[in-house]
mmCIF file of C-alpha atoms and ligand atoms in Angstrom:
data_model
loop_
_atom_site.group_PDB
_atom_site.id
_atom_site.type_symbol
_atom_site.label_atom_id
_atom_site.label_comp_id
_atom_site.label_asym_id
_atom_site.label_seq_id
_atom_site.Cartn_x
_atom_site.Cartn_y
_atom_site.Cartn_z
ATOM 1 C CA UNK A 22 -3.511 -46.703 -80.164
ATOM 2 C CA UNK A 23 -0.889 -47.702 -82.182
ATOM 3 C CA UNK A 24 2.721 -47.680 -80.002
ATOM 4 C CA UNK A 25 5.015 -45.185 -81.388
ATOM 5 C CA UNK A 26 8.339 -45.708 -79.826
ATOM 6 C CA UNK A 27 9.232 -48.687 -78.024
ATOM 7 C CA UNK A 28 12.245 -50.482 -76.894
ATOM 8 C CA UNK A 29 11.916 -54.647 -77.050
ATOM 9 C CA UNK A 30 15.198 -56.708 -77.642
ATOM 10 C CA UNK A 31 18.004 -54.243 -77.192
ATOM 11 C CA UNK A 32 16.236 -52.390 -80.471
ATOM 12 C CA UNK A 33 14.743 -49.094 -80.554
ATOM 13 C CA UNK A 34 11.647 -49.641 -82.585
ATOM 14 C CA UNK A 35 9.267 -46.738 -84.024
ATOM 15 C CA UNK A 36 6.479 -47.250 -86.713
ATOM 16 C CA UNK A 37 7.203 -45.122 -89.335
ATOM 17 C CA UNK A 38 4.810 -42.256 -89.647
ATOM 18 C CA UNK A 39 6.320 -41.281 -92.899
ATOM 19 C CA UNK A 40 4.139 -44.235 -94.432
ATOM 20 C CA UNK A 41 0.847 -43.674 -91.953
ATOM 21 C CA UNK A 42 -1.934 -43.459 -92.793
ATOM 22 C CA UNK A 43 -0.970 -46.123 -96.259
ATOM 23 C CA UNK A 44 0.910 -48.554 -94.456
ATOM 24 C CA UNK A 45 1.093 -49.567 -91.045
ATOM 25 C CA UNK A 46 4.997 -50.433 -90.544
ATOM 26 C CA UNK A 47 7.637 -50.954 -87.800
ATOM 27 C CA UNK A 48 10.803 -49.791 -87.945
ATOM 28 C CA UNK A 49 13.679 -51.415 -85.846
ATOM 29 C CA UNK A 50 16.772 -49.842 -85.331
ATOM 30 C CA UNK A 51 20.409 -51.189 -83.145
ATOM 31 C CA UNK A 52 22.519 -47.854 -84.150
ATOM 32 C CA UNK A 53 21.840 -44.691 -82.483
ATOM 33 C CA UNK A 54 22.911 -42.979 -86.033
ATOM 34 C CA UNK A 55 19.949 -44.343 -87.377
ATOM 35 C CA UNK A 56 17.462 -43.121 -84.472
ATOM 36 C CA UNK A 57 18.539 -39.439 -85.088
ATOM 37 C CA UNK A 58 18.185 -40.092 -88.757
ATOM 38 C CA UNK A 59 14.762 -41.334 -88.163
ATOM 39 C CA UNK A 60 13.679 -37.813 -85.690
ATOM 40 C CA UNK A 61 15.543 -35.820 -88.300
ATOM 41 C CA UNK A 62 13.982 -37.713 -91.714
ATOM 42 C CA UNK A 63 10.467 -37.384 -89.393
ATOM 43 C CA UNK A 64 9.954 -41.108 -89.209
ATOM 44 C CA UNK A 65 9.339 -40.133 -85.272
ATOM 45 C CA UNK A 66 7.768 -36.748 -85.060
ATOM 46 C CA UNK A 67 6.302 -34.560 -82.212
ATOM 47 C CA UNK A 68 8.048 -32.785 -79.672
ATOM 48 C CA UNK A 69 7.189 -35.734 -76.414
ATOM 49 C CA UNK A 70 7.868 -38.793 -79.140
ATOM 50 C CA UNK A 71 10.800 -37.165 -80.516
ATOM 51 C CA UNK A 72 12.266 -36.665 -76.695
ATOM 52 C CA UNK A 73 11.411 -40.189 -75.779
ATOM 53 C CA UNK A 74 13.100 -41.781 -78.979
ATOM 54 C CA UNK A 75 16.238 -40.164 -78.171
ATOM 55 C CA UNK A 76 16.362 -41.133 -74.744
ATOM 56 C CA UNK A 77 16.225 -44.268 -75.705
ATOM 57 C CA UNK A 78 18.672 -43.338 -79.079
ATOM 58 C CA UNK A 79 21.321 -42.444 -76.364
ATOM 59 C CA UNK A 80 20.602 -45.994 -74.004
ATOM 60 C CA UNK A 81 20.813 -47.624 -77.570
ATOM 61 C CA UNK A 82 24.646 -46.168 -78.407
ATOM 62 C CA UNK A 83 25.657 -46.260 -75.236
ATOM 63 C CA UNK A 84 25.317 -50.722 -75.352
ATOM 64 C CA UNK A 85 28.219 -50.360 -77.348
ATOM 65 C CA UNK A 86 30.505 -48.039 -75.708
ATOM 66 C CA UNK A 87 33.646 -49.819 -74.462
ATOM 67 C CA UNK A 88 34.860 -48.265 -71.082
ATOM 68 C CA UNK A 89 37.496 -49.253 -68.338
ATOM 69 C CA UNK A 90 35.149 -47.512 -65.933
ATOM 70 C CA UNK A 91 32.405 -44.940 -65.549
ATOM 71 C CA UNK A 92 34.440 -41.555 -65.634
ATOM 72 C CA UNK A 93 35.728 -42.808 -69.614
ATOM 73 C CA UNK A 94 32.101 -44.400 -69.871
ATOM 74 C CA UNK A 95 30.720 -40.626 -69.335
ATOM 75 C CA UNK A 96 33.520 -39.380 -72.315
ATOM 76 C CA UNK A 97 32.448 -41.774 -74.587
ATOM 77 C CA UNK A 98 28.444 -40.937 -74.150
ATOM 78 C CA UNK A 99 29.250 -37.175 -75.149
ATOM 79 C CA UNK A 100 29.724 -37.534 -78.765
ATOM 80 C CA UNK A 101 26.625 -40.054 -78.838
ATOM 81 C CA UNK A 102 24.673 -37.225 -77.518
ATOM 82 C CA UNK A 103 25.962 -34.640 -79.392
ATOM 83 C CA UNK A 104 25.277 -36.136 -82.400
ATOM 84 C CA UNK A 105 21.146 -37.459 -80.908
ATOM 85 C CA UNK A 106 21.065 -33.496 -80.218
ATOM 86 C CA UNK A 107 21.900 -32.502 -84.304
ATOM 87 C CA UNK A 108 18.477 -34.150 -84.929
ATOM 88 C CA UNK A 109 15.954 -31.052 -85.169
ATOM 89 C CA UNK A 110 16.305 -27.504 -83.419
ATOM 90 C CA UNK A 111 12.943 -26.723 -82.201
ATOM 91 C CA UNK A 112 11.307 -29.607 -79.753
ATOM 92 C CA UNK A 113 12.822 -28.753 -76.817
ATOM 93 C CA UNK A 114 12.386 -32.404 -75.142
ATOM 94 C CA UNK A 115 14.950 -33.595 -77.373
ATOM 95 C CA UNK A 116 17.539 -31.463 -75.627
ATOM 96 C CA UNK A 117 15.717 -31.985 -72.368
ATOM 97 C CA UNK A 118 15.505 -36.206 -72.824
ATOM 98 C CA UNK A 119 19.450 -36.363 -73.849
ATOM 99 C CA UNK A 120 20.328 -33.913 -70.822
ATOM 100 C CA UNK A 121 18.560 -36.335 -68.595
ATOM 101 C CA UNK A 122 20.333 -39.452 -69.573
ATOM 102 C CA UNK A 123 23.572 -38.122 -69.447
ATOM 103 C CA UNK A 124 22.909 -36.816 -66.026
ATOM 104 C CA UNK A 125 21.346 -39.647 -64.874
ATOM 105 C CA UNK A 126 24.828 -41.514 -66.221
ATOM 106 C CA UNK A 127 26.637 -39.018 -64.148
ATOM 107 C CA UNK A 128 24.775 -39.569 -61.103
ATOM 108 C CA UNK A 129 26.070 -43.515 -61.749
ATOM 109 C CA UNK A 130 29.620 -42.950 -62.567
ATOM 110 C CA UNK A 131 31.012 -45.071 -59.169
ATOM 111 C CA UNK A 132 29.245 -48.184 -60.899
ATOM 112 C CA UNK A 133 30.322 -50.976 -63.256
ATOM 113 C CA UNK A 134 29.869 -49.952 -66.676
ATOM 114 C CA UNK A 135 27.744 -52.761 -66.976
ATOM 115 C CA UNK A 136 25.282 -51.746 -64.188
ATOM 116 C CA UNK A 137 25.378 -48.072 -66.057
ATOM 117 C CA UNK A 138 24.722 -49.446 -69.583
ATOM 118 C CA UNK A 139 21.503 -51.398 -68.068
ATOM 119 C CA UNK A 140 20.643 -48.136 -65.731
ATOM 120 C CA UNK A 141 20.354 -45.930 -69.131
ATOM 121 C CA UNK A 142 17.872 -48.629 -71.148
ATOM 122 C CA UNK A 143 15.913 -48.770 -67.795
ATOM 123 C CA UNK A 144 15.876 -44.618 -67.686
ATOM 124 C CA UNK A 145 14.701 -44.614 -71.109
ATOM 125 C CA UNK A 146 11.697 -46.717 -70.569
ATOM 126 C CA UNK A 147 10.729 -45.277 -67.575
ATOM 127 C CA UNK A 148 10.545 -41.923 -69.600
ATOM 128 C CA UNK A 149 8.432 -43.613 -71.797
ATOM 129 C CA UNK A 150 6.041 -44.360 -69.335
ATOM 130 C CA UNK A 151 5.900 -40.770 -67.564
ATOM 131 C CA UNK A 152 5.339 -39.425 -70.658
ATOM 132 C CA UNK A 153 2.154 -41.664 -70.912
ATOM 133 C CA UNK A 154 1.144 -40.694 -67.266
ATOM 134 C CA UNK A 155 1.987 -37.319 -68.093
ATOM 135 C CA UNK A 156 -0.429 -36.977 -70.896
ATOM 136 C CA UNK A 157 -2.918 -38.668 -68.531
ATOM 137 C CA UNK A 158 -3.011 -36.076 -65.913
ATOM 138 C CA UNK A 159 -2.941 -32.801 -68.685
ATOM 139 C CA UNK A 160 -6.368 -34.624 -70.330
ATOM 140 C CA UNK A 161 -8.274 -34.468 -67.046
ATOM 141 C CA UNK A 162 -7.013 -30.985 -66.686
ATOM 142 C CA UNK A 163 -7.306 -30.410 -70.235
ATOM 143 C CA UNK A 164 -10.734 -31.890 -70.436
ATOM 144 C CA UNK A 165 -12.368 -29.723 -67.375
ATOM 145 C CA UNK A 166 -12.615 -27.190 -70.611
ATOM 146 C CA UNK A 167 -14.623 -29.173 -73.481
ATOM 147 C CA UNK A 168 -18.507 -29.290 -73.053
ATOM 148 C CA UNK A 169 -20.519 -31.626 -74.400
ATOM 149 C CA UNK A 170 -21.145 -31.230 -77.773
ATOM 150 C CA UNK A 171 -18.029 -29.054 -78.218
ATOM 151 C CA UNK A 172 -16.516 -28.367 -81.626
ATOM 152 C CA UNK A 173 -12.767 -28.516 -81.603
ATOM 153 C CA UNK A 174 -10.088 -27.221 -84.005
ATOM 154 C CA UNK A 175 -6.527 -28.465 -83.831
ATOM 155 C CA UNK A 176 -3.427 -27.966 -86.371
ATOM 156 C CA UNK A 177 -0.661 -30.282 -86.559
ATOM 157 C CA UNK A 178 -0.964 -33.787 -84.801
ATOM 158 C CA UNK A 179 -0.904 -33.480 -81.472
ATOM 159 C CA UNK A 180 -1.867 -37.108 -80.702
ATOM 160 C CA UNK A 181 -0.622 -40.441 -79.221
ATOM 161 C CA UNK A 182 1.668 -40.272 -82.587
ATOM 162 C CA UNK A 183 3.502 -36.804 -81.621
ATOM 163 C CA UNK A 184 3.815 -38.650 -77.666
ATOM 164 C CA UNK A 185 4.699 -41.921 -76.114
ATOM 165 C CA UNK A 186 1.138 -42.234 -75.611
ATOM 166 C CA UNK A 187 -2.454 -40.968 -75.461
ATOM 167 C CA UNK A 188 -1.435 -37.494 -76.556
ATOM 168 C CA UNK A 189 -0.942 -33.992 -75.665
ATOM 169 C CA UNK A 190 -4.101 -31.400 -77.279
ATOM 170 C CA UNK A 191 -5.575 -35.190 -78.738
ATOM 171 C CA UNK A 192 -5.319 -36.075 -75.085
ATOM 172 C CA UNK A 193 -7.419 -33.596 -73.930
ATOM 173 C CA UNK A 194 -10.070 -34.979 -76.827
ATOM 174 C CA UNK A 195 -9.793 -38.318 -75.521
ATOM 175 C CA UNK A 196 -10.068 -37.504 -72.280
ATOM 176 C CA UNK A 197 -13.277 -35.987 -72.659
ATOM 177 C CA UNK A 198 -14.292 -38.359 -74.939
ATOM 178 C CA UNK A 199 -13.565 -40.875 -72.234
ATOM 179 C CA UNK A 200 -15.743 -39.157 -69.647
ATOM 180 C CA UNK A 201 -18.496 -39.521 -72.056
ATOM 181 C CA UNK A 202 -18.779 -36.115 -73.926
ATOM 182 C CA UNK A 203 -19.878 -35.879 -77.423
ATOM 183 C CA UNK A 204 -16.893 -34.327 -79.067
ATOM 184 C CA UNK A 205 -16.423 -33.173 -82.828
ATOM 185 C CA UNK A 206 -12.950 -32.210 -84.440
ATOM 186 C CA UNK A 207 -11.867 -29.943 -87.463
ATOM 187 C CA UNK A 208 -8.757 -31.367 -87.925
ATOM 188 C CA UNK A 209 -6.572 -28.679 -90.140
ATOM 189 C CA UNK A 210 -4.613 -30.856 -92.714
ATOM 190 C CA UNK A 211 -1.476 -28.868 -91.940
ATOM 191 C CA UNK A 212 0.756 -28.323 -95.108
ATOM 192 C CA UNK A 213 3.536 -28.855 -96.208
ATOM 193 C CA UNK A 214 3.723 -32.438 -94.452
ATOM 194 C CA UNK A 215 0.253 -32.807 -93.914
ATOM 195 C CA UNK A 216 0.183 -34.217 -90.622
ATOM 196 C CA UNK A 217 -3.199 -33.498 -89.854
ATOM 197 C CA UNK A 218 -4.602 -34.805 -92.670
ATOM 198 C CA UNK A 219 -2.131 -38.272 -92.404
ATOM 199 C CA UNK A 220 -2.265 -38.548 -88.941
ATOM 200 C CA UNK A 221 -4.477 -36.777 -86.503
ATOM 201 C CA UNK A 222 -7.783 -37.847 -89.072
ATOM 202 C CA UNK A 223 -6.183 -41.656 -88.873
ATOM 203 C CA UNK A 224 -6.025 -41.363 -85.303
ATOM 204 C CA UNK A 225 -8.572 -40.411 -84.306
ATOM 205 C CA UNK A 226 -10.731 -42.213 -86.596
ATOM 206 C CA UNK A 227 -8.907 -45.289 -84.848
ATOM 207 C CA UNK A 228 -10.107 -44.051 -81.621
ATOM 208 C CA UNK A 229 -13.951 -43.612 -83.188
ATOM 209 C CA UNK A 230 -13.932 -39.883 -82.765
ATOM 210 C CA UNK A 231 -15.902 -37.235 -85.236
ATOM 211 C CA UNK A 232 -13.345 -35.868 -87.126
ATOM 212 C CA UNK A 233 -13.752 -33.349 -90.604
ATOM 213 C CA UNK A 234 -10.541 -33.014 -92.280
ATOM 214 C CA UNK A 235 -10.399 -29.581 -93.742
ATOM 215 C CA UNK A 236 -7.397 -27.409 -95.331
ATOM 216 C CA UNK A 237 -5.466 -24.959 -93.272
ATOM 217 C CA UNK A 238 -7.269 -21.894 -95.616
ATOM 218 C CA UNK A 239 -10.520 -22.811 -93.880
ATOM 219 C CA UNK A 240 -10.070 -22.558 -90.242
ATOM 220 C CA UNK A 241 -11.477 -18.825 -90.454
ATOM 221 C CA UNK A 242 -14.436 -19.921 -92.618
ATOM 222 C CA UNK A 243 -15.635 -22.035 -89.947
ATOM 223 C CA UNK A 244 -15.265 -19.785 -87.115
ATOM 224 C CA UNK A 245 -16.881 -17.107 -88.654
ATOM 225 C CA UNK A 246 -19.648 -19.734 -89.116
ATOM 226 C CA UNK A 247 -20.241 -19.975 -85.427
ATOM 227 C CA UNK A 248 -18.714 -23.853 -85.705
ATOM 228 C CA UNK A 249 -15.274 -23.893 -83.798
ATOM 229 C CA UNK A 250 -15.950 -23.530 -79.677
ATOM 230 C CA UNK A 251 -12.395 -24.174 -78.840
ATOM 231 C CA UNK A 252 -8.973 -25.033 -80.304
ATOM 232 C CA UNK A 253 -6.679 -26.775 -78.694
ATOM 233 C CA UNK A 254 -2.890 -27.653 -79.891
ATOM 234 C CA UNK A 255 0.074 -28.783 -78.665
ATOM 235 C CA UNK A 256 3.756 -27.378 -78.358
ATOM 236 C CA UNK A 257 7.291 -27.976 -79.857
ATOM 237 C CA UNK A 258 8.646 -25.091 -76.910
ATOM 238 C CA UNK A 259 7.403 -22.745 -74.915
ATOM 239 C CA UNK A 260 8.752 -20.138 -73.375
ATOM 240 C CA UNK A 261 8.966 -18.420 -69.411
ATOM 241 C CA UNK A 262 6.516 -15.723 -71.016
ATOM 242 C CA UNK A 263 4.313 -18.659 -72.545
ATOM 243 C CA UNK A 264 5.098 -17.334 -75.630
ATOM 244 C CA UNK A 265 4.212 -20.592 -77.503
ATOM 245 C CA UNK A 266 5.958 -22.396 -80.922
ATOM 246 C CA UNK A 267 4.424 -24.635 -82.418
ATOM 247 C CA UNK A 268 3.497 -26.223 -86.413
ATOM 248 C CA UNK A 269 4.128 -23.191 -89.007
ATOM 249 C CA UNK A 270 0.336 -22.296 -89.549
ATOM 250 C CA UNK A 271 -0.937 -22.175 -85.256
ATOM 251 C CA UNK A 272 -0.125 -18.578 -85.146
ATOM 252 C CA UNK A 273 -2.897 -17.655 -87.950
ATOM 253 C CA UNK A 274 -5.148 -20.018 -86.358
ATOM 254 C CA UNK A 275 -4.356 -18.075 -82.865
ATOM 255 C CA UNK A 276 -5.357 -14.495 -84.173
ATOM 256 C CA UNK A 277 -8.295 -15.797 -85.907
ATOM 257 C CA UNK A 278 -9.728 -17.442 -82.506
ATOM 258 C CA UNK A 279 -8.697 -14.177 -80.453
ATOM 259 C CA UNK A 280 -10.783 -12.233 -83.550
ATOM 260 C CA UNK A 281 -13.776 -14.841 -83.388
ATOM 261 C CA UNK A 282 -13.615 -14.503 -79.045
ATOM 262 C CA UNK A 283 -12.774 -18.763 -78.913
ATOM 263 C CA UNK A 284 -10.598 -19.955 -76.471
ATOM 264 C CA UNK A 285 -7.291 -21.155 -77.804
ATOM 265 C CA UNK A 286 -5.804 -23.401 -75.128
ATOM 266 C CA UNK A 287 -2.147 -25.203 -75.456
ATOM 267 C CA UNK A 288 -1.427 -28.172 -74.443
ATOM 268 C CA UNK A 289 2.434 -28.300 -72.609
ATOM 269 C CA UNK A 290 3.944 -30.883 -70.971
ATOM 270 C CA UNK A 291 6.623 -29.576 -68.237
ATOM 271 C CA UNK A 292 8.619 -31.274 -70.537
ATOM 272 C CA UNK A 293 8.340 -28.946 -73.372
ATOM 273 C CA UNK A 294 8.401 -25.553 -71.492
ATOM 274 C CA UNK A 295 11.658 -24.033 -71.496
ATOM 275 C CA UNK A 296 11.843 -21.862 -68.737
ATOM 276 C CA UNK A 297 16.002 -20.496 -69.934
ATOM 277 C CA UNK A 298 14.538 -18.344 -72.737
ATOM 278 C CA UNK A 299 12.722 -15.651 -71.650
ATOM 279 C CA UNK A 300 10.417 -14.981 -74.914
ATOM 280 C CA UNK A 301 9.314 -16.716 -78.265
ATOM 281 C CA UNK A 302 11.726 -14.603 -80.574
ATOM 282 C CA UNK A 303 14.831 -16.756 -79.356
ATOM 283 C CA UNK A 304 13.122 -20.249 -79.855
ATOM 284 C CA UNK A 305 15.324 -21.664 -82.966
ATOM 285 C CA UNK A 306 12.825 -22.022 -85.805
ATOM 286 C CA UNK A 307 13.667 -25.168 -88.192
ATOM 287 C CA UNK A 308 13.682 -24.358 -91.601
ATOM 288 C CA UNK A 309 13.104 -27.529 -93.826
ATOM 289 C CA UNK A 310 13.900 -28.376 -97.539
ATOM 290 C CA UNK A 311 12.011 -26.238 -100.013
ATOM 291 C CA UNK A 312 11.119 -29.180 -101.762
ATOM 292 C CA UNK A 313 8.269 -30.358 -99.214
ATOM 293 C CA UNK A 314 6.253 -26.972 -100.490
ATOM 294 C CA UNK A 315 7.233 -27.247 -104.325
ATOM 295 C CA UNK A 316 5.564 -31.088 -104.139
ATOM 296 C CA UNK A 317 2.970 -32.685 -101.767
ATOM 297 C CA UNK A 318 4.271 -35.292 -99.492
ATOM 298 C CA UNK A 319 7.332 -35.722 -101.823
ATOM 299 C CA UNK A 320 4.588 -37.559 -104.377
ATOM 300 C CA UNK A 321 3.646 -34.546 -106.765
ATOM 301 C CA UNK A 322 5.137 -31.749 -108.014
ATOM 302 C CA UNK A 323 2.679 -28.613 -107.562
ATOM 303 C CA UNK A 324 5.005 -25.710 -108.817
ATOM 304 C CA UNK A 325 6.954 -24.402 -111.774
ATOM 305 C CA UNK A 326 10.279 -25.980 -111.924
ATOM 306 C CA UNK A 327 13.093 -24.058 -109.965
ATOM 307 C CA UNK A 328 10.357 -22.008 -107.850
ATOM 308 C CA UNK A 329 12.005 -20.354 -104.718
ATOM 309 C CA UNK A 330 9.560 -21.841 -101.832
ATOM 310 C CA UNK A 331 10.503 -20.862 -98.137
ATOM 311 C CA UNK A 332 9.989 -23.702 -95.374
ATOM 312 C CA UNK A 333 10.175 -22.690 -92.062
ATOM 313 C CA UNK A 334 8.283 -25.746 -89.765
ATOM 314 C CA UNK A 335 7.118 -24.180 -86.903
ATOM 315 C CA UNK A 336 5.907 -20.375 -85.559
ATOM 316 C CA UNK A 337 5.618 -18.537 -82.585
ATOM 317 C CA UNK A 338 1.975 -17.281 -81.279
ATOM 318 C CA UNK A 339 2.455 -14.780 -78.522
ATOM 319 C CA UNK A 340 1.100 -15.076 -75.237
ATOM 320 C CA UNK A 341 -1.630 -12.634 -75.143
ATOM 321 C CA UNK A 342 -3.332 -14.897 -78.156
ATOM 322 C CA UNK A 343 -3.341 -18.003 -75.519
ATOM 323 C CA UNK A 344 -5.765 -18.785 -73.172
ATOM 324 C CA UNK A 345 -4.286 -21.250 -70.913
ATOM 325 C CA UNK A 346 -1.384 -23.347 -70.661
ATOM 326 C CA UNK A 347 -2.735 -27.211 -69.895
ATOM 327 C CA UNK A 348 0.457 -29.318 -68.497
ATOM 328 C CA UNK A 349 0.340 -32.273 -66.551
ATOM 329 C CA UNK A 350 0.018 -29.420 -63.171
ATOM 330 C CA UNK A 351 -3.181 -28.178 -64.090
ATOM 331 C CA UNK A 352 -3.717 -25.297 -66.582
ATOM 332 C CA UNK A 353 -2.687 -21.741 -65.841
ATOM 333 C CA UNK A 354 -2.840 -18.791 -67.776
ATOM 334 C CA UNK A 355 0.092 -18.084 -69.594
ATOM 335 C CA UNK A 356 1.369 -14.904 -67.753
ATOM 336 C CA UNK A 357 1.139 -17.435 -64.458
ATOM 337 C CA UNK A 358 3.121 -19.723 -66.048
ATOM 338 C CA UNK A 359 7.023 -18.960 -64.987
ATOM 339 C CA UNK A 360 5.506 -19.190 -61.134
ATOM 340 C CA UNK A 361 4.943 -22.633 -61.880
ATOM 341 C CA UNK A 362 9.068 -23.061 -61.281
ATOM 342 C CA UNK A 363 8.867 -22.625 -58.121
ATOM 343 C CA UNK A 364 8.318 -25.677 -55.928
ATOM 344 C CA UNK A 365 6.884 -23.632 -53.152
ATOM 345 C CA UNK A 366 4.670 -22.033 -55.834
ATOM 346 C CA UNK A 367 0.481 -22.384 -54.776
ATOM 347 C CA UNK A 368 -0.233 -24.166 -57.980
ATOM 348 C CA UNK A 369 -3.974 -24.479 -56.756
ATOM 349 C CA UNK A 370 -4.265 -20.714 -56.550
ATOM 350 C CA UNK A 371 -3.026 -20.701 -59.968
ATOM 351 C CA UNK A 372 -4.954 -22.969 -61.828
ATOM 352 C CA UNK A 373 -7.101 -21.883 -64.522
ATOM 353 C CA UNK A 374 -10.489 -24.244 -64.271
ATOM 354 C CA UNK A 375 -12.552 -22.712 -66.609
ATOM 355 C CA UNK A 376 -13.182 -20.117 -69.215
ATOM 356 C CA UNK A 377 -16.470 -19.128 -70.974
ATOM 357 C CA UNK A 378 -16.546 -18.143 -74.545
HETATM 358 O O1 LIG B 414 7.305 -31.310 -87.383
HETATM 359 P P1 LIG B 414 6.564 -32.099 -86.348
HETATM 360 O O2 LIG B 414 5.566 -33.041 -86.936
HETATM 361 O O3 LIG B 414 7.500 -32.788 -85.385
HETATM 362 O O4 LIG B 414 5.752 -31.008 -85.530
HETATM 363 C C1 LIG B 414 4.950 -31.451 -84.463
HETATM 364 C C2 LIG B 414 4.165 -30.358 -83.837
HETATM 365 O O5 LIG B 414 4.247 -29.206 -84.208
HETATM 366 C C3 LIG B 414 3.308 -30.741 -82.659
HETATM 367 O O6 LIG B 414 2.181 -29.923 -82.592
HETATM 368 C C4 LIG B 414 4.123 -30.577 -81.371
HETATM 369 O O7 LIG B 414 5.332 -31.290 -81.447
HETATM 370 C C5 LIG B 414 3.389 -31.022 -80.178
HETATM 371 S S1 LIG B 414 3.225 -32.766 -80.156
HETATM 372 C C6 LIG B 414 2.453 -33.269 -78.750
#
């Protein structure tokens, strides 16, 4: 799998997934500016990716902060995070990554500014890695649920591109791939960007898994045709009522599963649930430049000159239209999943193992 955020040198560095599936290309970056360009301009997309890129966005600008000590260290990280946080609205792991590094910096504030400069690169890294780990333990969860021979829809990219590593909903694919099950995936192309098409057929292709590419318009074709036996996505946030957003276009393919009885199972890392809102109308929906649905993947124009086009990038499928919740604690159904809080919580009890069609 192709490394999607990495930090080697004192540079953040992120291959550019506005060029995949053409060109394989790394960018490197030394100004934090540039990393929230990159998460804004979707050079780094994906809720986990985009949280671990600013983490290590914030250790980047904060090299270069010049502080007598660690209480005008901690003012001069603010406005660096601030600014990391003005990236995109929705993925809630951007606001969760940047809230961890600045309290981790807080927890350090008695130490030599050098010690807390090195401290925030080291932070950033190790986020990295738990998101890896993380993705690990929600694909053996995640992959309790795919049978062999299963067909699988998923929208969006979901993949080791969207996540440090391995994936979230793509994890749950490899992991069953890994355990030796014959897998096959309808992988919607997911307009206006197309990430499905650009990157979730490149990636898994990479990883030598069956994968049709088809357009969004023909999810419901193939369910009525008895071919879909799960779907399985990922999550940008989702909410204490597991209300779930995610890509504009997962709601539709939500109702049509409910309507064709196939389980529709998110995949959610702890890091993406946001457990302060209590349901999916509050989640701030981004709304993106017209002009990615007036031309395809800023290449060719496709309507009439000066055509209104809406662009909202993400949408929110209610609860009752989910099946289970996979995270990195098991998977639990998604009226369970605000008891999941709790650290006393019986998170056995609650675990959802399986679910026939
Ligand atoms: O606009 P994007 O490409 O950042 O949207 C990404 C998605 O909607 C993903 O499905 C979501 O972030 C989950 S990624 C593991």
């Amino acid at each position: 799998m192709v490394p999607t955020v990495d930090w080697k040198e004192g540079k953040v560095i992120l291959v550019d997934q506005t060029k995949l599936p053409l060109e394989v290309v790394f960018n490197e970056y030394s100004d934090y500016r540039d990393v929230m360009l990159a998460i804004r301009n979707l050079v780094v997309r994906g809720a986990p990716a985009i949280g671990v890129t600013a983490a290590m966005g914030v250790a980047l600008g904060a090299q270069d902060i010049d502080a007598q000590d660690g209480t005008e260290f901690l003012k001069k990280l603010e406005p660096i995070c601030s600014h990391m946080a003005s990236a995109r609205p929705t993925a809630v792991n951007l606001f969760w990554a940047i809230r961890r590094m600045q309290a981790f910096a807080e927890g350090l504030q008695e130490q030599p500014v050098a010690r807390i400069k090195a401290s925030l690169v080291d932070e950033a890294i190790r986020m990295k890695a738990e998101d890896i780990a993380v993705n690990r333990a929600m694909g053996s969860y995640g992959a309790a649920f795919v049978k062999d021979g299963d067909s699988i829809l998923t929208h969006c990219n979901a993949g080791s591109l969207a996540t440090a590593g391995f994936g979230t909903a793509l994890g749950v694919i490899y992991a069953a791939h890994e355990q030796g099950r014959r897998v096959k995936v309808f992988a919607d192309e997911t307009r206006p960007i197309l990430q499905g098409a650009r990157l979730t057929a490149w990636e898994l292709m990479q990883e030598g898994i069956d994968v049709t590419l088809i357009t969004d318009n023909m999810a419901g074709y193939f369910m009525q045709k008895g071919m879909i036996d799960l779907v399985v996505v990922g999550t940008d946030r989702t909410v204490a009522n597991g209300d779930v957003a995610n890509k504009i276009g997962t709601y539709s393919v939500a109702v049509l599963a409910k309507e064709h009885g196939i389980p529709f199972y998110v995949a959610a890392p702890t890091s993406t649930i946001d457990f302060s809102i209590a349901s999916g109308e509050k989640i701030p929906i981004e709304e993106r430049d017209a002009s990615e649905v007036t031309r395809v993947f800023d290449q060719v124009q496709v309507a009439p000159e000066g055509a209104r086009a809406a662009n909202p990038a993400f949408d929110v499928t209610p609860a009752r239209y989910v099946t289970a919740i996979i995270t990195e604690k098991g998977a639990f159904r998604p009226e369970d999943l605000h008891k999941i809080q709790d650290p006393q919580a019986d998170l056995e009890s609650l675990r959802v193992k399986t679910v026939g069609k």
